[in-house]
Structure formats: C-alpha cells, structure tokens
Coordinates of C-alpha atoms and ligand atoms in Angstrom, one line a residue:
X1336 CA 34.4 4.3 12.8
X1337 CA 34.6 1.5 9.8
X1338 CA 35.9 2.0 6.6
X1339 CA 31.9 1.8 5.5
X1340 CA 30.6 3.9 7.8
X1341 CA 33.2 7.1 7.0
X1342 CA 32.5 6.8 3.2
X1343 CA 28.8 7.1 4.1
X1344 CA 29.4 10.0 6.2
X1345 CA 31.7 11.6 3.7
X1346 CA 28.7 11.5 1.5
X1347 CA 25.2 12.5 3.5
X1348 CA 27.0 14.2 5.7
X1349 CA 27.3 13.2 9.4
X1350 CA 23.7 14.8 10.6
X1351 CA 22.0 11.8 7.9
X1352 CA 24.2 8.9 8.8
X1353 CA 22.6 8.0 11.6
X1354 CA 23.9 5.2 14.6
X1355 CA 22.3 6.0 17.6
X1356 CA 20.3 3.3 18.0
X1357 CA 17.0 5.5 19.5
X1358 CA 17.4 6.9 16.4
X1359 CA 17.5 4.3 14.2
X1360 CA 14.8 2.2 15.8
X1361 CA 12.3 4.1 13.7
X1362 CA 13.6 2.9 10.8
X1363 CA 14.1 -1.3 11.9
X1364 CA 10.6 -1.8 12.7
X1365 CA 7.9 -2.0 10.5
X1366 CA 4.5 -0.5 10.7
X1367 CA 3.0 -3.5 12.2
X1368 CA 6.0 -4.1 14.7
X1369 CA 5.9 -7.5 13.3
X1370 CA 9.3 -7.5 11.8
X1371 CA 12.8 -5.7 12.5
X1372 CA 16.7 -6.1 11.7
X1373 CA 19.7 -4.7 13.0
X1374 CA 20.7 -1.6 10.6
X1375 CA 24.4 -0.9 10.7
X1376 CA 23.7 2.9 9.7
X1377 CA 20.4 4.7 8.3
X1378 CA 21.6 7.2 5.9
X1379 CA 19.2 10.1 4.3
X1380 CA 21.2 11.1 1.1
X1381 CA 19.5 14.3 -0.1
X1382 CA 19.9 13.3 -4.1
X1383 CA 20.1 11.3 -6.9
X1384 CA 24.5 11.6 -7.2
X1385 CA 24.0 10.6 -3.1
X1386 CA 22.3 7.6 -3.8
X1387 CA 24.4 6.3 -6.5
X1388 CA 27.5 7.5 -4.2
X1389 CA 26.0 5.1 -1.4
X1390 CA 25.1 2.1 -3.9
X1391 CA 28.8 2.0 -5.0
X1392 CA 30.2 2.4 -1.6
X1393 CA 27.9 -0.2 -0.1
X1394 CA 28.7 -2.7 -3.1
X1395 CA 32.8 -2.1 -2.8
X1396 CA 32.3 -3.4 0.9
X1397 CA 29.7 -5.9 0.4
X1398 CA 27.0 -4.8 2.8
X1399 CA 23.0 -5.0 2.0
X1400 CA 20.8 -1.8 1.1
X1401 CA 17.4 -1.7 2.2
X1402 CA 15.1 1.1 0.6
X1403 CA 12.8 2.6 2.3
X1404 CA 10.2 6.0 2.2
X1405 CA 7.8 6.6 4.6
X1406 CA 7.9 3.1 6.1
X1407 CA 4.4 2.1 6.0
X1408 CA 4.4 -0.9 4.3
X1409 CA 2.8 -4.0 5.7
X1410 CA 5.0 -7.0 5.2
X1411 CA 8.4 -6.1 6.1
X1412 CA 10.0 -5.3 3.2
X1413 CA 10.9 -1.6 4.2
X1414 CA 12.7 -2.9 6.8
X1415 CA 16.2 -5.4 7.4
X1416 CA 16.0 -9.0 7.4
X1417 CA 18.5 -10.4 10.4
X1418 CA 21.4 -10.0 8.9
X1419 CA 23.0 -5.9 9.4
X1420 CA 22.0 -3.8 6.3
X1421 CA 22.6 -0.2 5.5
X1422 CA 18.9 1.7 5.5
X1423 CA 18.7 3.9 2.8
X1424 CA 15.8 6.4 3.7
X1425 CA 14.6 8.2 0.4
X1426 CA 12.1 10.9 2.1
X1427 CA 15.1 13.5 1.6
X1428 CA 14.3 13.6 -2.3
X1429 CA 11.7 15.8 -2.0
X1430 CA 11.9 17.5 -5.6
X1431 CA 8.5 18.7 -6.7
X1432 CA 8.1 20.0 -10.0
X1433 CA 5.2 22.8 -11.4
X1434 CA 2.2 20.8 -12.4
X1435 CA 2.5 20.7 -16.7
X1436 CA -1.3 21.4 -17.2
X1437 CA -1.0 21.0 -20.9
X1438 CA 0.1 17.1 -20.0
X1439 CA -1.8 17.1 -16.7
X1440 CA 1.5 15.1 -15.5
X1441 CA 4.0 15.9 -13.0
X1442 CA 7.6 15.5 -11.7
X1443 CA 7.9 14.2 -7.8
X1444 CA 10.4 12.9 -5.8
X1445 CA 10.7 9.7 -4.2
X1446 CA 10.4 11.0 -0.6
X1447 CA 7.4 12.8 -1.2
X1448 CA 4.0 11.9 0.7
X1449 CA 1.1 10.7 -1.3
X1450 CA -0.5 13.9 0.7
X1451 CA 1.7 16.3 -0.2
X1452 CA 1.2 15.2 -4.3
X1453 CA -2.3 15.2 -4.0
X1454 CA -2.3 18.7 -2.6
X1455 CA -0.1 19.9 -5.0
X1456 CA -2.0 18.7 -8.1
X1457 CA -5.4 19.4 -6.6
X1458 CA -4.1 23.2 -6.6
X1459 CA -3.5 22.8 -10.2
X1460 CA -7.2 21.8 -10.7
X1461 CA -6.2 18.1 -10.7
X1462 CA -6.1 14.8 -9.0
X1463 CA -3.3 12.3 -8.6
X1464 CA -5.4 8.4 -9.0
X1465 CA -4.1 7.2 -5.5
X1466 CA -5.1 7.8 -2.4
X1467 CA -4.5 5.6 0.6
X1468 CA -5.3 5.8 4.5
X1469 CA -1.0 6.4 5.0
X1470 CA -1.0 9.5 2.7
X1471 CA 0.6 11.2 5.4
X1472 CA 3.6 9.3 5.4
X1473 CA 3.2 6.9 2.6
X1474 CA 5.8 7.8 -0.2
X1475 CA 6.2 8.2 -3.8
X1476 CA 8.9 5.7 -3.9
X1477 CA 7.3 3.8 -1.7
X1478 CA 4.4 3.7 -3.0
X1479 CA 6.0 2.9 -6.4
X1480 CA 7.8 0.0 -5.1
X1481 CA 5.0 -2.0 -3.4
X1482 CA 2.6 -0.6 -6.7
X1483 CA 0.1 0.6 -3.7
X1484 CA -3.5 0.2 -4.7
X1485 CA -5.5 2.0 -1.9
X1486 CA -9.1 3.4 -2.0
X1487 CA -9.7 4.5 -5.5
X1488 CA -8.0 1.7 -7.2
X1489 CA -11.4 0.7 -9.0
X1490 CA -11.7 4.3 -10.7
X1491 CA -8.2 5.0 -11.7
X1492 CA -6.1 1.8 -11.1
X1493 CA -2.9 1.3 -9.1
X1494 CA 0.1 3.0 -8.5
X1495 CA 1.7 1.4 -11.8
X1496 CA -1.3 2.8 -13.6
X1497 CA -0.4 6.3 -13.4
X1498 CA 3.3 5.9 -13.7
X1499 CA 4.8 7.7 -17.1
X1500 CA 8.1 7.0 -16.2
X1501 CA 10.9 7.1 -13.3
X1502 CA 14.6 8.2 -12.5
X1503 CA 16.2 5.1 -10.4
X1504 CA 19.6 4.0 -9.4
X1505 CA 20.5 0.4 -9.8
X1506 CA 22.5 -1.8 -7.9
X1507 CA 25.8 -1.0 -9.5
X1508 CA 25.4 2.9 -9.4
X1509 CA 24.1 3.5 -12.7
X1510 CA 21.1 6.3 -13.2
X1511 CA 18.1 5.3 -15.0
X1512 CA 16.0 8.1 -15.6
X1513 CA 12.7 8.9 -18.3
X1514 CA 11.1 11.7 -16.8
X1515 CA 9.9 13.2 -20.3
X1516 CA 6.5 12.1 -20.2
X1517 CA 5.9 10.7 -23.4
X1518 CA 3.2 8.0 -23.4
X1519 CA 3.8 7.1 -26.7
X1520 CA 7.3 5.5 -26.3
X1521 CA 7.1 2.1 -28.0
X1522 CA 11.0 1.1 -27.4
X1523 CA 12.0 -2.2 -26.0
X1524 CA 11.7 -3.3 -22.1
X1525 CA 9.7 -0.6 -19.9
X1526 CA 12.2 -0.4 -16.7
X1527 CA 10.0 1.8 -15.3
X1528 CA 7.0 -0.8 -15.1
X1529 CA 9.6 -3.2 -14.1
X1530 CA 10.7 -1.3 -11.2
X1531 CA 7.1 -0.9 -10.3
X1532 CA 6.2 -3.4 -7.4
X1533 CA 10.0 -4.6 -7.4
X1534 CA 9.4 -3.5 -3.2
X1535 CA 13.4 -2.2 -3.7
X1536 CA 15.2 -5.8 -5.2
X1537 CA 16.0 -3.8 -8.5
X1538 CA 16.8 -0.6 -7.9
X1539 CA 16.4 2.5 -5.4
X1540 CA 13.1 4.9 -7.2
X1541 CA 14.6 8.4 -6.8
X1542 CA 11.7 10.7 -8.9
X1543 CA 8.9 9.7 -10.9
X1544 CA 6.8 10.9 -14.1
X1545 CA 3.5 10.6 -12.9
X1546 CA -0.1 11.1 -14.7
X1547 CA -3.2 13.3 -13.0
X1548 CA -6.7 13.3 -13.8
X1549 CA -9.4 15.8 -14.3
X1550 CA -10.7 16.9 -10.5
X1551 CA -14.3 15.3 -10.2
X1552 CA -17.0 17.1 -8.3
X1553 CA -17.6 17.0 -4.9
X1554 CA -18.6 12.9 -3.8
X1555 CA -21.2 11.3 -2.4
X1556 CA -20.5 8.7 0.2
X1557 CA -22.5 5.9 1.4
X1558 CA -22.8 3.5 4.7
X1559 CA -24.9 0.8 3.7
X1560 CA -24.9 -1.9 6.7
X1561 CA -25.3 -5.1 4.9
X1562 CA -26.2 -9.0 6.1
X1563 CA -22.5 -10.0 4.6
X1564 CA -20.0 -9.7 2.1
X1565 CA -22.5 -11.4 -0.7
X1566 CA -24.9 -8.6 -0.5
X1567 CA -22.0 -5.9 0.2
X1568 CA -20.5 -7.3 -3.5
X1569 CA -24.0 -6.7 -4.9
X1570 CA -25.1 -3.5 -3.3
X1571 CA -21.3 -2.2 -5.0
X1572 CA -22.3 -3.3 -8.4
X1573 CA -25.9 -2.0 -8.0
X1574 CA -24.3 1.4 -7.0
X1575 CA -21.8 0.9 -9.8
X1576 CA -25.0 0.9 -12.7
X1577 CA -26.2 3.5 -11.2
X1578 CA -23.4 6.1 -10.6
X1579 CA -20.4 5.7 -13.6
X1580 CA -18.4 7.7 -10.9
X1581 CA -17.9 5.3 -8.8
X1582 CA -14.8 5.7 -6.6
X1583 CA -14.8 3.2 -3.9
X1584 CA -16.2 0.2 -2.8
X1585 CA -15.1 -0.4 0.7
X1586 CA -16.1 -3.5 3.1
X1587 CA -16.2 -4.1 6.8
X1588 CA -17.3 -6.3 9.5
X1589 CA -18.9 -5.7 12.7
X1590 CA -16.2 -7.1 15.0
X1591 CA -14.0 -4.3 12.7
X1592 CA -16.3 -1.8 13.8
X1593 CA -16.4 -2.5 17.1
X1594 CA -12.7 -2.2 17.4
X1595 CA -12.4 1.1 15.5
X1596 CA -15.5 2.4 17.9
X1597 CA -13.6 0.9 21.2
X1598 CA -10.6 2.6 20.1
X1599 CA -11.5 6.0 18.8
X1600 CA -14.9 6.3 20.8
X1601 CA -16.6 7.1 17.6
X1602 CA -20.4 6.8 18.0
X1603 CA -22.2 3.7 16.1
X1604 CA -22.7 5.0 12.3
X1605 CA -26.0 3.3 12.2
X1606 CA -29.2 3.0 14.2
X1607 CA -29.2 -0.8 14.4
X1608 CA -26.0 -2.8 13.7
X1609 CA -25.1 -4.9 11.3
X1610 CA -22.9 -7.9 10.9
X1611 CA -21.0 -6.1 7.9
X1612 CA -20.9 -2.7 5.8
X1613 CA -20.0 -1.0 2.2
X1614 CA -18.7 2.3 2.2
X1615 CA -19.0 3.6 -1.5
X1616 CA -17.5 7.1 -2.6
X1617 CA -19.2 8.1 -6.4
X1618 CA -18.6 11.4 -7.9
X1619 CA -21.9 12.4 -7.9
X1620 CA -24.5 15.4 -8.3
X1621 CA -27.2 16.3 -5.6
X1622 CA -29.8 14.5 -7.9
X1623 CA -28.1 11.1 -7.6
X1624 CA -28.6 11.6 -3.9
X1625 CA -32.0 10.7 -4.5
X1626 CA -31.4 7.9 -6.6
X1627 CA -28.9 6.3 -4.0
X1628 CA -31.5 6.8 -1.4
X1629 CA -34.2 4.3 -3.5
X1630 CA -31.5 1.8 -3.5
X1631 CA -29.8 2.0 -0.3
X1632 CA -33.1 1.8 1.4
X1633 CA -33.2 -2.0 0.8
X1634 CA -30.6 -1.7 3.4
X1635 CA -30.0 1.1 5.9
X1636 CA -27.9 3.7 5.1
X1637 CA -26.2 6.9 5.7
X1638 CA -25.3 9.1 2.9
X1639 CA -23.2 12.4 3.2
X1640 CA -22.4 14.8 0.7
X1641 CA -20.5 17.5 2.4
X1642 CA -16.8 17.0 3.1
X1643 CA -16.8 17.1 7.0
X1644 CA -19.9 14.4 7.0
X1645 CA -18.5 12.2 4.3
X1646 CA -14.5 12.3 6.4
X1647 CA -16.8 11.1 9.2
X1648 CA -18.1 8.0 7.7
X1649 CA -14.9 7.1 6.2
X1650 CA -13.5 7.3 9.6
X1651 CA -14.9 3.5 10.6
X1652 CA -13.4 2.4 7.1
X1653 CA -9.6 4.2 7.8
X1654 CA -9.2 3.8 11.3
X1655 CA -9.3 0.0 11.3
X1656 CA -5.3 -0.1 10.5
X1657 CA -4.7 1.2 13.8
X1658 CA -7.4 0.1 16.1
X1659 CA -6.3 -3.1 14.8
X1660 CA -2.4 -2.6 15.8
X1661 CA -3.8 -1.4 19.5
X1662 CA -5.1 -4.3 19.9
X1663 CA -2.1 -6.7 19.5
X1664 CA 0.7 -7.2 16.8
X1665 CA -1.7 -8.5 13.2
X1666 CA -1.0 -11.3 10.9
X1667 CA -1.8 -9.3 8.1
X1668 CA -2.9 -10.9 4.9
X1669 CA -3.7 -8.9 1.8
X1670 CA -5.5 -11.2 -0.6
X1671 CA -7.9 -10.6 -3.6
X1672 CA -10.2 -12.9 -5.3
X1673 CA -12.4 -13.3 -8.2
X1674 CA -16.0 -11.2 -7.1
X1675 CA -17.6 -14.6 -7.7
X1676 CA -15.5 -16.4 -4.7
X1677 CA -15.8 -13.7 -2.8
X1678 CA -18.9 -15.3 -0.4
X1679 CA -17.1 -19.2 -0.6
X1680 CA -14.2 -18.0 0.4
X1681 CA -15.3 -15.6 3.2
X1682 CA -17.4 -18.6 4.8
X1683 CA -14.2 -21.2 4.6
X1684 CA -12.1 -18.3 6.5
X1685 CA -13.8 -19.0 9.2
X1686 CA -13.3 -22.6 9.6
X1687 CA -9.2 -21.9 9.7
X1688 CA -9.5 -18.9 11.7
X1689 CA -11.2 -21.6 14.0
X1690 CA -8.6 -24.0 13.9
X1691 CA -6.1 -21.7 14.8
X1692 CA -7.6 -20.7 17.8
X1693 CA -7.4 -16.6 16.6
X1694 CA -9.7 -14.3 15.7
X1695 CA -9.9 -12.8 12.0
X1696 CA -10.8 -8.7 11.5
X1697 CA -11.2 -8.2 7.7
X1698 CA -12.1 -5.4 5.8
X1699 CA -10.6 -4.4 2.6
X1700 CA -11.4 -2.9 -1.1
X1701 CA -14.3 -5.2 -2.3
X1702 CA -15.5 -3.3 -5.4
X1703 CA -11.4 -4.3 -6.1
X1704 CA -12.0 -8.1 -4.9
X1705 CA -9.5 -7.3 -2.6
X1706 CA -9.7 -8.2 1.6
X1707 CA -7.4 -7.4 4.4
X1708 CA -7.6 -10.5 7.0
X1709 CA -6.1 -9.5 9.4
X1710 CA -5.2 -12.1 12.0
X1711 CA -4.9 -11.8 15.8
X1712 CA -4.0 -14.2 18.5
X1713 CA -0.7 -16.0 17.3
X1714 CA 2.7 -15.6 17.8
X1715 CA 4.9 -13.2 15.7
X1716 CA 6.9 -16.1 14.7
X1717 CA 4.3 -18.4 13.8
X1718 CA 3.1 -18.7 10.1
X1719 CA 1.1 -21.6 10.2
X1720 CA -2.4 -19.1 10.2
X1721 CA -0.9 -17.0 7.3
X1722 CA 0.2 -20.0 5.2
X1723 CA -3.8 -21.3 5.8
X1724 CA -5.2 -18.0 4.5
X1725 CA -2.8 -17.7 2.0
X1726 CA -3.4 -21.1 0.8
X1727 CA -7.5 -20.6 0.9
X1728 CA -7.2 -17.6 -1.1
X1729 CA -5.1 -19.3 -3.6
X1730 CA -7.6 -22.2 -4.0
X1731 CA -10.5 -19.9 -4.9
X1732 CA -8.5 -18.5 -8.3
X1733 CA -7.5 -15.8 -6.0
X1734 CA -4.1 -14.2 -5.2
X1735 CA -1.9 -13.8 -1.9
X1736 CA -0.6 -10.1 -2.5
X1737 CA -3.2 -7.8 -4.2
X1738 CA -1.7 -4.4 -3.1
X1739 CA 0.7 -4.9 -0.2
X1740 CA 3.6 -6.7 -2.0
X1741 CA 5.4 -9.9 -0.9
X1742 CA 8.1 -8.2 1.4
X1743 CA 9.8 -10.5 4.0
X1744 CA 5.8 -11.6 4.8
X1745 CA 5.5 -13.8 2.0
X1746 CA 8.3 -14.9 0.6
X1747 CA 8.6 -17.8 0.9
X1748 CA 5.2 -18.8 -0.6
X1749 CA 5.6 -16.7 -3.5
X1750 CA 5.0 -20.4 -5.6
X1751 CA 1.3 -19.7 -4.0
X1752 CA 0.3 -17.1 -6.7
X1753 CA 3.5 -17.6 -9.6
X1754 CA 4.3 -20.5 -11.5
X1755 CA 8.3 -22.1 -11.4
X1756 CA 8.8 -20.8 -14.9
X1757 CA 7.3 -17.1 -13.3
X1758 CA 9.4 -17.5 -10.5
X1759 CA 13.0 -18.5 -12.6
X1760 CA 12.3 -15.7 -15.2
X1761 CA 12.3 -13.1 -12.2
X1762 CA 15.5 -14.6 -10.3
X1763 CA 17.1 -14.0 -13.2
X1764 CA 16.0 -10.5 -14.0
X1765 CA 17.1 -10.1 -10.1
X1766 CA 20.7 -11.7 -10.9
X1767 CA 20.6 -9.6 -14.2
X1768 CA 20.1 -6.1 -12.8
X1769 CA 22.0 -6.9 -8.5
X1770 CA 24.2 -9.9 -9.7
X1771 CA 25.7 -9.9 -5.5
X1772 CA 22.4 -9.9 -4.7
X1773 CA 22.7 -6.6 -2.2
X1774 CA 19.2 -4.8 -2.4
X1775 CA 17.2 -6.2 0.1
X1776 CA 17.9 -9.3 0.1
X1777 CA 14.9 -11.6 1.6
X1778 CA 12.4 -9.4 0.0
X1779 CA 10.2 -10.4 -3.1
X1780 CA 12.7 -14.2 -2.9
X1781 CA 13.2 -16.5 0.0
X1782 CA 16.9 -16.8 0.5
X1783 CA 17.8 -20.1 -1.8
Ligands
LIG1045 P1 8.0 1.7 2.8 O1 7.1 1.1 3.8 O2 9.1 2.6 3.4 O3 8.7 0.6 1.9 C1 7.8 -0.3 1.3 C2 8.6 -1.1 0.2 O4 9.1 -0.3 -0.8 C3 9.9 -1.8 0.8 O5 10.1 -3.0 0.1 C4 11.0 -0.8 0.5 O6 12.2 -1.4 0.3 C5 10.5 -0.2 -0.9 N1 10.9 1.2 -1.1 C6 10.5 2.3 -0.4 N2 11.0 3.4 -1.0 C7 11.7 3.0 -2.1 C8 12.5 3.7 -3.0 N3 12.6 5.0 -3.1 N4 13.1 2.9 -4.0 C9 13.0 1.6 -4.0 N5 12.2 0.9 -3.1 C10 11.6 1.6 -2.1 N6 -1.2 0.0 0.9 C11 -2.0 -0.1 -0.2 O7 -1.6 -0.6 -1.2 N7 -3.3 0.4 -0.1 C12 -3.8 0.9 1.0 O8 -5.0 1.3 1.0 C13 -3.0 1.0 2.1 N8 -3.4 1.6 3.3 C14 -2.6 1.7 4.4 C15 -3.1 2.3 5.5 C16 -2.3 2.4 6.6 C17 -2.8 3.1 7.9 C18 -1.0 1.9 6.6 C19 -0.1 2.0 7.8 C20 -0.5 1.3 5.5 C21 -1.3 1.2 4.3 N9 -0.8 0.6 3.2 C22 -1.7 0.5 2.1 C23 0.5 0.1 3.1 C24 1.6 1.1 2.7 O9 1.2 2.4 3.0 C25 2.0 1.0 1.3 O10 2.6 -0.3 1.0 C26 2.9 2.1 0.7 O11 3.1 1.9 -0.6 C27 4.3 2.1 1.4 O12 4.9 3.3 1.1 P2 6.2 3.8 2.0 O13 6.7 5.0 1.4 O14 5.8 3.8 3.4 O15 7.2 2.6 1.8
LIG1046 C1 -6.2 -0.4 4.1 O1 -6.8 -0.7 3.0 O2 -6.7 0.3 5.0 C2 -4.8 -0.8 4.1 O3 -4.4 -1.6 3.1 C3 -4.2 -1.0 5.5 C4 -4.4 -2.4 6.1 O4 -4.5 -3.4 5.3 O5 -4.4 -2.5 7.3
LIG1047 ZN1 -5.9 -1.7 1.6

C-alpha cells in the first residue's frame, strides 16, 4: 500500500477507502458517461475533522482532491480529469438538524439529498426553495457547489439564494464555518457566497445554513402544447399576471416528447400534438382553475390539480434527462438568454445543429430564460457543436452556464460569458485560497 493510501485508511477507515476498481467506477464517471478519470482511492470520511484530516494528507503528498455528493452533475466537474486524483465523496455528512421554526432555517449536511431536506422541512410545515429532477441523489454540497437552479428557480431563486451560511474546509485544512443564521451580518467578504458555485476549486462544503419558506397550498399544473418557444414565453408571462404564485415555467419540444414517450411508454399528454409545450406549476386555489382554463384554451391544455395527476404531467418534463442518455451519450449545453432572444436564438440553433450533422433535444426552465440543448450525434471528444451553441448563446446577450456550472465541460471557454479582468480576479482568488492548485484542478479553469 503507498504512503498516501495508509494515511487515508488510517483516517476513514479501511471500509471508506475504497480501490477496487468495480467499486470505484461509480464514482469516475459522470452522470452523462461523457467524462471519467482514473481515481487513485475514493474515500467517504464521515466528518468535518475527516475531511480536513484528508485535505492535509492529500496536500503533504501532492495528489489532487475532487469533491463530489451525489454525482449528478452534468459537465464533469464531480469527476477526475486524466490525471489520478483522490475522490472525496461527501454523502457520509449526513448531519440533519431540528427545523428552528422561529427562523424557518435549518442545519444540513453536505451529503444530504435535496429529497431528504425537502421532506424534512415539509414535516415542519415548510418548504426548502429548490427542487430539481435529481432530488434523489442530488446533494446539499453538491448542489451548493454547482449553485443548482432546478424547477422553482423563478419563485424562490437558486441554490445561493437560500444559503445563510456554510461550514467548509479549505485547501490547507482550515475549517470555515457560519452556521448561526444571522442574515443581518454586514462583515467583510461573504465566503459563503463565494463558495457558492465554486463546483469544489475553493474548498470541500461540509454543512450548510440554509433558509425555508412558508408551505404554499396545493398547485395547479398546466400542459399547454404551444406552436413554439415564442408563444410558450408568452403563454408563461400571461399565466404569470394571472397567478402571482407562479412556480414553474417549463419548455419542451416534440422530438423531446417523443423520446420521453418511446422510452417510458407514457401515453401522448395531448389529443393532437404539438411541435412544443409549457408546463407551468402556480400555487393556486380551485377558482383560478377556471381562470387558467379561459387562457389556456387559446391553446390546448391539460390542467391537474391533484398530486398524482399533476406528477403525471410533469413526468414528460422530468423524464427527458434520461430518455435522452438512452438514447446515446449528450452534448449537454445549459444556456440562458434574455426572454427577448429567446425565439432568434432558438431559430439560429437550428442552422448549427444542421451543420453539424446532429440532432438537438432542448427543453429547459423558460419562465428562467434558461434551455437545455442537448446535442446528439457527435463524438464524446468532439467540441466543435458545443463551442457553436455556446458561442450562439453568447451572441444573443445570453450566457453558457445558467445552472449546471462550467465543470471540465466548459472550461476552456469560460472567456465566452467573463471578461479577462473577471477571469484574472478569480485565478487569483483560486491561487489565494489552493495556492498548489490541488482541488480539482481542470474544473471552473482550463489548465494554463
Ligand atoms: P456532484 O455531481 O457530485 O458534483 C457537482 C460539482 O460540485 C462538482 O464540481 C463537485 O466537485 C462539486 N461538489 C460536490 N459536492 C461538493 C462538496 N461537498 N464540496 C465542494 N464541492 C462539491 N441541475 C440544476 O441546476 N437544475 C436542474 O433542474 C437539474 N436537474 C437535473 C436532473 C437530472 C435527472 C440530473 C441527472 C441532473 C440534474 N441537474 C440539475 C444537475 C445536478 O443534479 C446538479 O448539478 C447538482 O447540483 C449536483 O449535485 P451532486 O450532489 O450530484 O453533485
Ligand atoms: C433539467 O432541467 O431537467 C436538468 O437540468 C437536467 C438536464 O439538463 O438534463
Ligand atoms: Zn435544468
């Protein structure tokens, strides 16, 4: 065993260091099976003194750290670049504090699932703002780390919005931690909004201070099918004046649809189809039913209002991740633009799509601006599609990471959506806080 390898085990514990590689392969692939690296060990330290213990030891012998929760994240950043990294898995710090009702805030633990926190404050008569299709295995930390949107973004914001604070070990060992919950805390830098969307280049996130909102009342949910994203933008803002509530704005297309339906044999939502859809979730009372009816009879919709009807129409809107992956290995590309450019830059998509010989699915969080292209046809290796879209989106005002992150993925056209000066101010906050440059390295930067 190496020198590395016996401190690690001395630490976890030899049941979490873990070298067998059928057992580690969960933890080198991504999601998407796009992207992988060789791990040297995955180790599952079960708390905060653990994870400094395996910063320092990993530092002493110069070896690479890649965070990671549940590993759900979409452009490789949970995951080790080529060269051998220690995987630090964080879904062992599953610390759940009692709901404080008198803050409505809460105390949770980087390995816990976005599930498992929304359960746990909906028993306390509360709701935690995010909520994404990979609650199940999506993580606080995680979630932290790539500052996950998801579907309710528009009502309560991302991940960074409800984030009062966070315990965090940096690259040298040290603790960070402001888990007191005071909003009002006026007092130089915020490391914790720092950390948030750092995708694991600053530090390892192992608890966070996290806000919760007043339940709403059961939701109404729409299917609208729609003649394109135009009108799927407008029928969103109509619902939007009339519903305050509104929760989400969802979009997708038919040849989405028809993947979902080929994969899950789910029947058509709709009498007739459609070339595209909006999904909208409002908190909302039997009497706006009616109102929603008026409107979405320009169009043809379905509206539920009981739970099991309502998980049923979002079933063609959640289960395009993974119809999608059975249908080959996606380019994904998580871009948002300004509502306005919406329509221009949907129409232009299709001309590069065309050029690249591939076919485009995209869907995405349109009352957020916000569209997953999702790109099938070319080679894992081969960029030249994603630096098209990328570019596209750029040129409409719009930007090449709205929820995902940067990861390995997009690296190296980070200049796409920050300036130089942007770019040289967060090297050096990088240099500043992992001067040897050891957590996960090739995410966020391309290697200079
Ligand atoms: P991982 O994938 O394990 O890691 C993601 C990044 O965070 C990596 O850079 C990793 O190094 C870093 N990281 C992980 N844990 C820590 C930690 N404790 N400390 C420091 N860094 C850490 N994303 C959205 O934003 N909105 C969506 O609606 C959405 N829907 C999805 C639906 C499906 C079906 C799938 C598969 C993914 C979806 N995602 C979505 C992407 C993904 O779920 C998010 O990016 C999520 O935040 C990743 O969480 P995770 O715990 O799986 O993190
Ligand atoms: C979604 O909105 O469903 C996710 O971000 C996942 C994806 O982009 O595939
Ligand atoms: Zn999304």
């Amino acid at each position: 065993m190496d020198a590395l390898l016996a401190e690690l085990t001395a630490i976890a514990g030899p049941e979490h260091v873990l070298t067998d590689p059928d057992l580690v392969a969960g933890y080198t692939t991504d999601w998407t099976r796009r992207f992988r690296g060789p791990a040297r060990c995955v180790i599952r330290p079960a708390d905060t003194g653990e994870v400094a213990a395996v910063l320092i030891a990993c530092a002493r012998h110069g070896v690479p750290v890649v965070p990671q929760g549940g590993n759900t994240g979409l452009v490789g950043g949970g995951v080790p670049g080529s060269q051998g990294a220690v995987v630090l898995s964080a879904r062992r710090l599953r610390r759940l504090d009692p709901v404080d009702a008198l803050s409505a805030q809460v105390t949770a633990g980087a390995g816990v699932t976005i599930a498992e926190l929304r359960a746990h404050a909906a028993r306390a008569g509360l709701e935690y703002g995010v909520d994404l299709a990979a609650r199940d295995s999506a993580t606080v930390g995680g979630t932290i780390a790539t500052n996950a949107g998801g579907i309710q973004t528009i009502r309560y914001g991302p991940t960074r919005a409800q984030l009062l604070g966070l315990e965090a070990v940096l690259a040298g060992g040290s603790v960070i931690s402001r888990l007191g919950g005071i909003q009002a805390d006026n007092t130089g830098y915020d490391l914790t909004q720092l950390l948030a969307g750092s995708e694991g280049t600053l530090g390892v996130i192992t608890a966070a201070r996290l806000r919760l909102w007043p339940a709403e009342p059961p939701t109404l949910t729409v299917l609208a099918g729609v003649p394109g994203i135009e009108a799927a933008a407008a029928v969103a803002a109509e619902i939007r004046s009339l519903l305050p509530g509104l929760r989400a704005a969802e979009y997708f297309e038919a040849p989405g649809l028809a993947l979902v339906r080929a994969h899950t044999s789910l029947p058509a939502p709709l009498p007739r189809e459609y070339p595209a859809y909006l999904l909208a979730d409002a908190a909302a009372s039997e009497d706006d039913t009616e109102r929603i009816v008026v409107l979405a009879s320009l169009q043809e919709a379905a509206v539920a209002m009981d739970a099991q009807a309502r998980a049923r129409l979002w079933a063609y809107r959640e289960r395009h991740t993974e119809s999608i992956s059975a249908a080959g290995i996606p380019h994904k590309l998580d871009v948002a633009l300004p509502l306005g450019r919406l329509a221009a830059f949907r129409a232009e998509l299709d001309e590069v799509i065309a050029k690249a010989d591939a076919r485009a699915i995209v869907f995405g969080h349109i009352g957020a601006g916000n569209l997953h292209v999702n790109v099938l046809g070319p080679d894992r290796d081969d960029d030249a599609v994603d630096d098209a879209v990328l570019r596209l989106a750029a040129g409409h005002g719009g930007t090449i990471s709205a929820e995902h992150g940067i990861g390995r993925a997009k690296a190296a056209v980070l200049h796409l959506s920050r300036s130089a000066a942007e770019i040289e101010a967060m090297r050096a906050v990088k240099s500043a806080l992992d001067p040897a440059g050891l957590l996960n390295p090739g995410v966020l930067f391309a290697p200079s």
